[in-house]
Each structure stands twice: as structure tokens, then as C-alpha cells.
Amino acid sequence: MLRKFILPVMEEDGWAWLVAPVQQLISQGASAAMVFGGVVPYIPQYRDIKRTQNAEGFSTYVCLVLLVANILRILFWFGRHFESPLLLQSIIMIITMLLMLKLCTEVRVANELNIKRRSFSDFDLNYFWHWNKFTDYVQCVLTFTGVTGYITYLSLDSIIFVETLGFLAVFTEAMLGVPQLYRNCQNRSTEGMSVKMVLMWTSGDTFKTIYFLVNQAPFQFSVCGLLQVFVDMAILLQVYFYSCYPQKPASHVTHPTSTKTL
């Protein structure tokens, strides 16, 4: 009788040593996926642009949205600390977006002849984010970081400001797919856009939202994560619609700035 009682207890203790390391491994894997998973969707897009030397299918406004969102998220961390993987994710995403911008700018300039020189220092809003050199984009990012960083430093004692900053960070990121959504509507096509990228966006954003909920991240993160998933689904619906029901290409009005600058 005593033997029957001891055996189940021994079996429970025997499994206990295995459960803790497995849980830790899963936790570390989830954290690693959060840190590096966000940049994975841009790998096929980067390779496609480099291979075809054509960046028309990719909107560089996606880079703008992600740069702004992740800079604001890093500043939010100074006011309200959140998990380190989310902070590292922002740093890696900023580096990735700068690399995407560099490639797109080089490809666009190489494909356009007699392009007029436009620079950030012109302060011409008509050509904002349509510059000819990568260094102009870097100057813009550094200026934005400096200004918002200084304002944040002065306002860190305000809870309202810090929470608003956190909301703006994740809401801006939630709008990530909107430039691509708009571009597809404008072109009445998803040609040139990497469907793999959007599928990875959707799976990554779904995983990210679940991660926010499970790890009890700030409320703004979870709400805007769900919004981001809905935008991804809308782009996938565009892929289905435009492939099943091809649309007549929209006529483009001549404009001093080529559509390749998008």
C-alpha cells in the first residue's frame, strides 16, 4: 500500500525537474521571436528589390511609420519601463528600416534619369520623404529623435504625457499597413508587393498581440496590436480580390515627383 502511494509522488517529482527548464526555454524562445520576428517579413522584400532593382511595389512610408513608432516606443520606455525584448525589438527594427530605405533610395535614383536634387535641408513639404540621398533620411530621423527626445526629457514627470506617448508609439505602428493598403487601392493592384511579407506581418502581429496579452504589457500595446492584425487582414483581402478580379490600372496624373519615390 505504501509503495502504491510513493510511486505517484516520485513520478510527480521526477517530472518537476523537466517542466521548469522547458518553461524557461519556451519563454526565451518567445522573447527571441519578439526581438527578431519583426524584421523577418522584410527579408524577402529586401531580396526582391535587390534582385529586380525595382522598388515600386514597396512604399517607403512603411519605413517612416516604423521609424516613428519605434523611436517613440524607446522614449516611452524611459517614462515607463516595459519588457527588455520589446525595447531590443525597437532598436533592431530601426536599423532594419534604415537598411530598407538605403536600398530603395539607391534603386530609385539609379532607375530615374535627370532627377532633380531634393534634400531634407530644403524644408519643402511637397517633397517630404521624397529625397535623393539616404543621408537626408538619416538627418530627418536624427532631427525627429532629438526634438521628441528633448520634449520627453522635459515631460517625464507627467503621467498623462508618458501614457499618451506610449499610445502614440503603438498606434503609429498599428497604422503600419495603411500606406501599403492605400498604395494598393491607388494602383488597383498588389503587383510588386511581397505577399510573403504581408503573411509574415499577419502571423507576426498575431503572435505579438498574444505576447502582449500573456505578459500583461501596457494596455495600449494590446489594443493597437489587435488593430494592426485587422489592417493586415485587409491587405490580404486586397491580394485575393485583385488576383481574382483584376482591375483596370488607374490613370496617373503627371506630377513632378515620380511614383517610384513612394
Coordinates of C-alpha atoms in Angstrom, one line a residue:
M1 CA 0.0 0.0 0.0
L2 CA 2.8 2.4 0.9
R3 CA 4.6 1.5 -2.3
K4 CA 1.5 2.5 -4.4
F5 CA 1.4 5.9 -2.6
I6 CA 5.1 6.6 -3.0
L7 CA 5.3 5.8 -6.8
P8 CA 2.9 8.6 -7.9
V9 CA 4.7 11.1 -5.7
M10 CA 8.1 10.0 -7.2
E11 CA 6.7 10.3 -10.7
E12 CA 5.5 13.9 -9.9
D13 CA 8.9 14.9 -8.5
G14 CA 10.5 13.2 -11.5
W15 CA 8.7 15.4 -14.0
A16 CA 9.2 18.6 -11.9
W17 CA 12.9 18.9 -12.9
L18 CA 11.9 18.8 -16.6
V19 CA 8.9 21.2 -16.5
A20 CA 10.9 24.3 -15.2
P21 CA 13.6 24.1 -17.9
V22 CA 11.0 23.6 -20.7
Q23 CA 9.0 26.6 -19.5
Q24 CA 12.2 28.7 -19.4
L25 CA 13.1 27.5 -22.9
I26 CA 9.7 28.4 -24.2
S27 CA 9.9 31.8 -22.5
Q28 CA 13.3 32.5 -24.0
G29 CA 12.1 31.4 -27.4
A30 CA 9.1 33.7 -27.3
S31 CA 11.4 36.6 -26.3
A32 CA 13.8 35.9 -29.1
A33 CA 10.8 35.7 -31.6
M34 CA 9.7 39.1 -30.3
V35 CA 13.1 40.6 -30.8
F36 CA 13.9 39.3 -34.3
G37 CA 10.5 38.2 -35.6
G38 CA 9.5 41.8 -36.6
V39 CA 12.3 42.1 -39.1
V40 CA 11.8 38.7 -40.8
P41 CA 8.9 39.9 -43.1
Y42 CA 11.3 42.4 -44.7
I43 CA 13.9 39.9 -45.7
P44 CA 12.0 38.6 -48.8
Q45 CA 11.0 42.2 -49.8
Y46 CA 14.6 43.3 -49.5
R47 CA 15.9 40.4 -51.6
D48 CA 13.2 41.0 -54.2
I49 CA 14.1 44.7 -54.6
K50 CA 17.8 43.9 -54.8
R51 CA 17.2 41.2 -57.3
T52 CA 14.8 43.1 -59.6
Q53 CA 16.3 46.6 -59.0
N54 CA 12.7 47.8 -58.7
A55 CA 11.2 49.3 -55.6
E56 CA 7.8 50.4 -57.0
G57 CA 5.9 47.7 -55.1
F58 CA 7.1 48.8 -51.7
S59 CA 6.1 52.0 -50.0
T60 CA 8.9 53.7 -48.1
Y61 CA 6.2 55.3 -46.0
V62 CA 6.2 51.9 -44.3
C63 CA 9.7 52.7 -43.2
L64 CA 8.6 56.2 -42.0
V65 CA 5.8 54.7 -39.9
L66 CA 8.0 52.1 -38.3
L67 CA 10.8 54.5 -37.6
V68 CA 8.5 57.0 -35.9
A69 CA 6.7 54.2 -33.9
N70 CA 9.9 52.6 -32.6
I71 CA 11.6 55.9 -31.7
L72 CA 8.5 56.8 -29.7
R73 CA 8.4 53.4 -28.1
I74 CA 12.0 53.7 -27.0
L75 CA 11.2 57.2 -25.5
F76 CA 8.2 55.7 -23.8
W77 CA 10.5 53.1 -22.1
F78 CA 12.3 56.0 -20.2
G79 CA 8.9 57.0 -18.7
R80 CA 7.5 53.6 -18.1
H81 CA 9.8 50.5 -18.3
F82 CA 8.4 47.5 -20.1
E83 CA 10.0 44.2 -21.1
S84 CA 13.5 44.3 -22.5
P85 CA 12.7 42.2 -25.6
L86 CA 10.3 44.9 -26.7
L87 CA 13.0 47.5 -26.3
L88 CA 15.5 45.4 -28.2
Q89 CA 12.9 44.8 -30.9
S90 CA 12.6 48.6 -31.5
I91 CA 16.3 49.1 -31.8
I92 CA 16.7 46.2 -34.4
M93 CA 13.6 47.4 -36.3
I94 CA 15.1 51.0 -36.6
I95 CA 18.3 49.5 -38.1
T96 CA 16.3 47.3 -40.5
M97 CA 14.2 50.2 -41.7
L98 CA 17.3 52.3 -42.3
L99 CA 18.7 49.5 -44.4
M100 CA 15.4 49.2 -46.4
L101 CA 15.4 53.0 -47.0
K102 CA 19.0 52.9 -48.2
L103 CA 18.3 50.2 -50.7
C104 CA 15.1 51.8 -52.0
T105 CA 16.7 55.2 -52.4
E106 CA 19.7 53.8 -54.3
V107 CA 17.4 51.7 -56.6
R108 CA 15.0 54.6 -57.3
V109 CA 17.8 57.1 -58.1
A110 CA 19.5 54.5 -60.4
N111 CA 16.3 54.0 -62.3
E112 CA 15.4 57.7 -62.8
L113 CA 17.2 59.9 -65.2
N114 CA 17.5 63.7 -64.9
I115 CA 16.0 63.6 -61.4
K116 CA 16.0 67.0 -59.7
R117 CA 18.0 67.1 -56.5
R118 CA 15.8 67.2 -53.4
S119 CA 17.1 67.3 -49.9
F120 CA 15.8 67.4 -46.3
S121 CA 17.5 70.8 -45.8
D122 CA 15.2 72.3 -48.5
F123 CA 12.3 72.0 -45.9
D124 CA 9.9 71.6 -48.8
L125 CA 6.8 69.8 -47.5
N126 CA 5.8 68.9 -51.1
Y127 CA 8.8 66.6 -51.3
F128 CA 8.8 65.3 -47.8
W129 CA 10.2 61.8 -47.7
H130 CA 11.0 62.0 -51.4
W131 CA 14.7 62.9 -51.2
N132 CA 17.5 61.7 -53.4
K133 CA 20.1 60.7 -50.8
F134 CA 20.0 58.3 -47.9
T135 CA 21.8 60.8 -45.7
D136 CA 18.7 63.1 -46.0
Y137 CA 16.6 60.4 -44.4
V138 CA 19.1 59.9 -41.7
Q139 CA 19.1 63.7 -41.0
C140 CA 15.3 63.7 -40.7
V141 CA 15.3 60.7 -38.3
L142 CA 18.0 62.3 -36.1
T143 CA 16.2 65.6 -36.1
F144 CA 12.9 63.9 -35.1
T145 CA 14.7 61.9 -32.4
G146 CA 16.4 64.9 -31.0
V147 CA 13.2 67.0 -30.8
T148 CA 11.0 64.3 -29.4
G149 CA 13.7 63.2 -27.0
Y150 CA 14.1 66.7 -25.6
I151 CA 10.4 67.1 -25.1
T152 CA 10.2 63.7 -23.4
Y153 CA 13.1 64.7 -21.1
L154 CA 11.2 67.8 -20.0
S155 CA 7.9 65.9 -19.5
L156 CA 8.9 62.6 -17.9
D157 CA 7.2 63.7 -14.6
S158 CA 3.8 63.9 -16.3
I159 CA 1.9 60.6 -16.3
I160 CA -0.5 61.9 -18.9
F161 CA 2.3 62.7 -21.3
V162 CA 4.1 59.4 -20.8
E163 CA 0.9 57.4 -21.3
T164 CA 0.0 59.5 -24.4
L165 CA 3.5 58.9 -25.7
G166 CA 3.0 55.1 -25.3
F167 CA -0.3 55.2 -27.1
L168 CA 1.1 57.2 -30.0
A169 CA 4.0 54.8 -30.3
V170 CA 1.8 51.7 -30.6
F171 CA -1.0 53.4 -32.6
T172 CA 1.5 54.6 -35.2
E173 CA 2.8 51.1 -35.5
A174 CA -0.7 49.8 -35.8
M175 CA -1.1 52.0 -38.9
L176 CA 1.9 50.3 -40.5
G177 CA 0.0 48.6 -43.2
V178 CA -2.1 51.7 -44.1
P179 CA 0.4 53.1 -46.6
Q180 CA 0.6 49.8 -48.4
L181 CA -3.2 49.4 -48.2
Y182 CA -3.6 52.9 -49.8
R183 CA -1.0 52.2 -52.4
N184 CA -2.7 49.0 -53.5
C185 CA -6.0 50.9 -53.8
Q186 CA -4.3 53.6 -55.8
N187 CA -2.7 51.1 -58.2
R188 CA -5.8 48.8 -58.1
S189 CA -3.2 46.0 -57.9
T190 CA -0.9 44.3 -55.4
E191 CA 1.7 43.7 -58.1
G192 CA 5.2 44.3 -56.8
M193 CA 4.2 43.8 -53.2
S194 CA 5.6 40.8 -51.4
V195 CA 2.7 38.6 -50.4
K196 CA 5.1 36.7 -48.2
M197 CA 5.9 39.9 -46.4
V198 CA 2.2 40.5 -45.6
L199 CA 1.6 36.9 -44.5
M200 CA 4.6 37.3 -42.2
W201 CA 3.2 40.6 -41.0
T202 CA -0.1 38.9 -40.1
S203 CA 1.4 35.9 -38.3
G204 CA 4.0 38.1 -36.5
D205 CA 1.4 40.7 -35.4
T206 CA -0.9 37.9 -34.2
F207 CA 1.9 36.4 -32.2
K208 CA 2.9 39.8 -30.9
T209 CA -0.6 40.6 -29.7
I210 CA -0.9 37.3 -27.9
Y211 CA 2.5 38.0 -26.3
F212 CA 1.3 41.4 -25.1
L213 CA -1.8 39.8 -23.5
V214 CA 0.0 36.9 -21.9
N215 CA 2.8 39.1 -20.5
Q216 CA 0.4 41.9 -19.4
A217 CA 2.2 44.6 -21.4
P218 CA 0.8 48.1 -21.2
F219 CA -2.9 48.2 -22.2
Q220 CA -2.1 50.4 -25.3
F221 CA 0.1 47.6 -26.7
S222 CA -2.7 45.0 -26.7
V223 CA -5.4 47.3 -28.2
C224 CA -3.2 48.6 -31.0
G225 CA -1.8 45.1 -31.7
L226 CA -5.4 43.9 -32.5
L227 CA -5.9 46.9 -34.8
Q228 CA -2.7 46.0 -36.6
V229 CA -3.9 42.5 -37.2
F230 CA -7.2 43.9 -38.8
V231 CA -5.1 46.1 -41.2
D232 CA -3.0 43.1 -42.2
M233 CA -6.2 41.1 -42.9
A234 CA -7.5 43.9 -45.1
I235 CA -4.3 43.8 -47.2
L236 CA -4.7 40.0 -47.6
L237 CA -8.2 40.6 -48.8
Q238 CA -6.9 43.0 -51.4
V239 CA -4.5 40.3 -52.6
Y240 CA -7.4 37.9 -53.0
F241 CA -9.7 40.5 -54.6
Y242 CA -7.2 41.9 -57.1
S243 CA -6.0 38.5 -58.1
C244 CA -9.5 37.1 -58.7
Y245 CA -11.0 40.3 -60.1
P246 CA -8.2 42.2 -61.9
Q247 CA -8.9 45.9 -62.1
K248 CA -8.2 48.4 -64.9
P249 CA -5.0 50.2 -63.9
A250 CA -5.6 53.7 -62.6
S251 CA -4.5 56.6 -64.7
H252 CA -1.8 58.6 -63.1
V253 CA -1.7 62.4 -63.3
T254 CA 1.7 63.7 -64.2
H255 CA 3.5 65.0 -61.2
P256 CA 7.0 66.4 -60.7
T257 CA 7.7 63.5 -58.3
S258 CA 7.7 60.1 -59.8
T259 CA 5.6 57.4 -58.2
K260 CA 8.8 55.5 -57.6
T261 CA 9.6 57.8 -54.8
L262 CA 6.8 56.2 -52.7

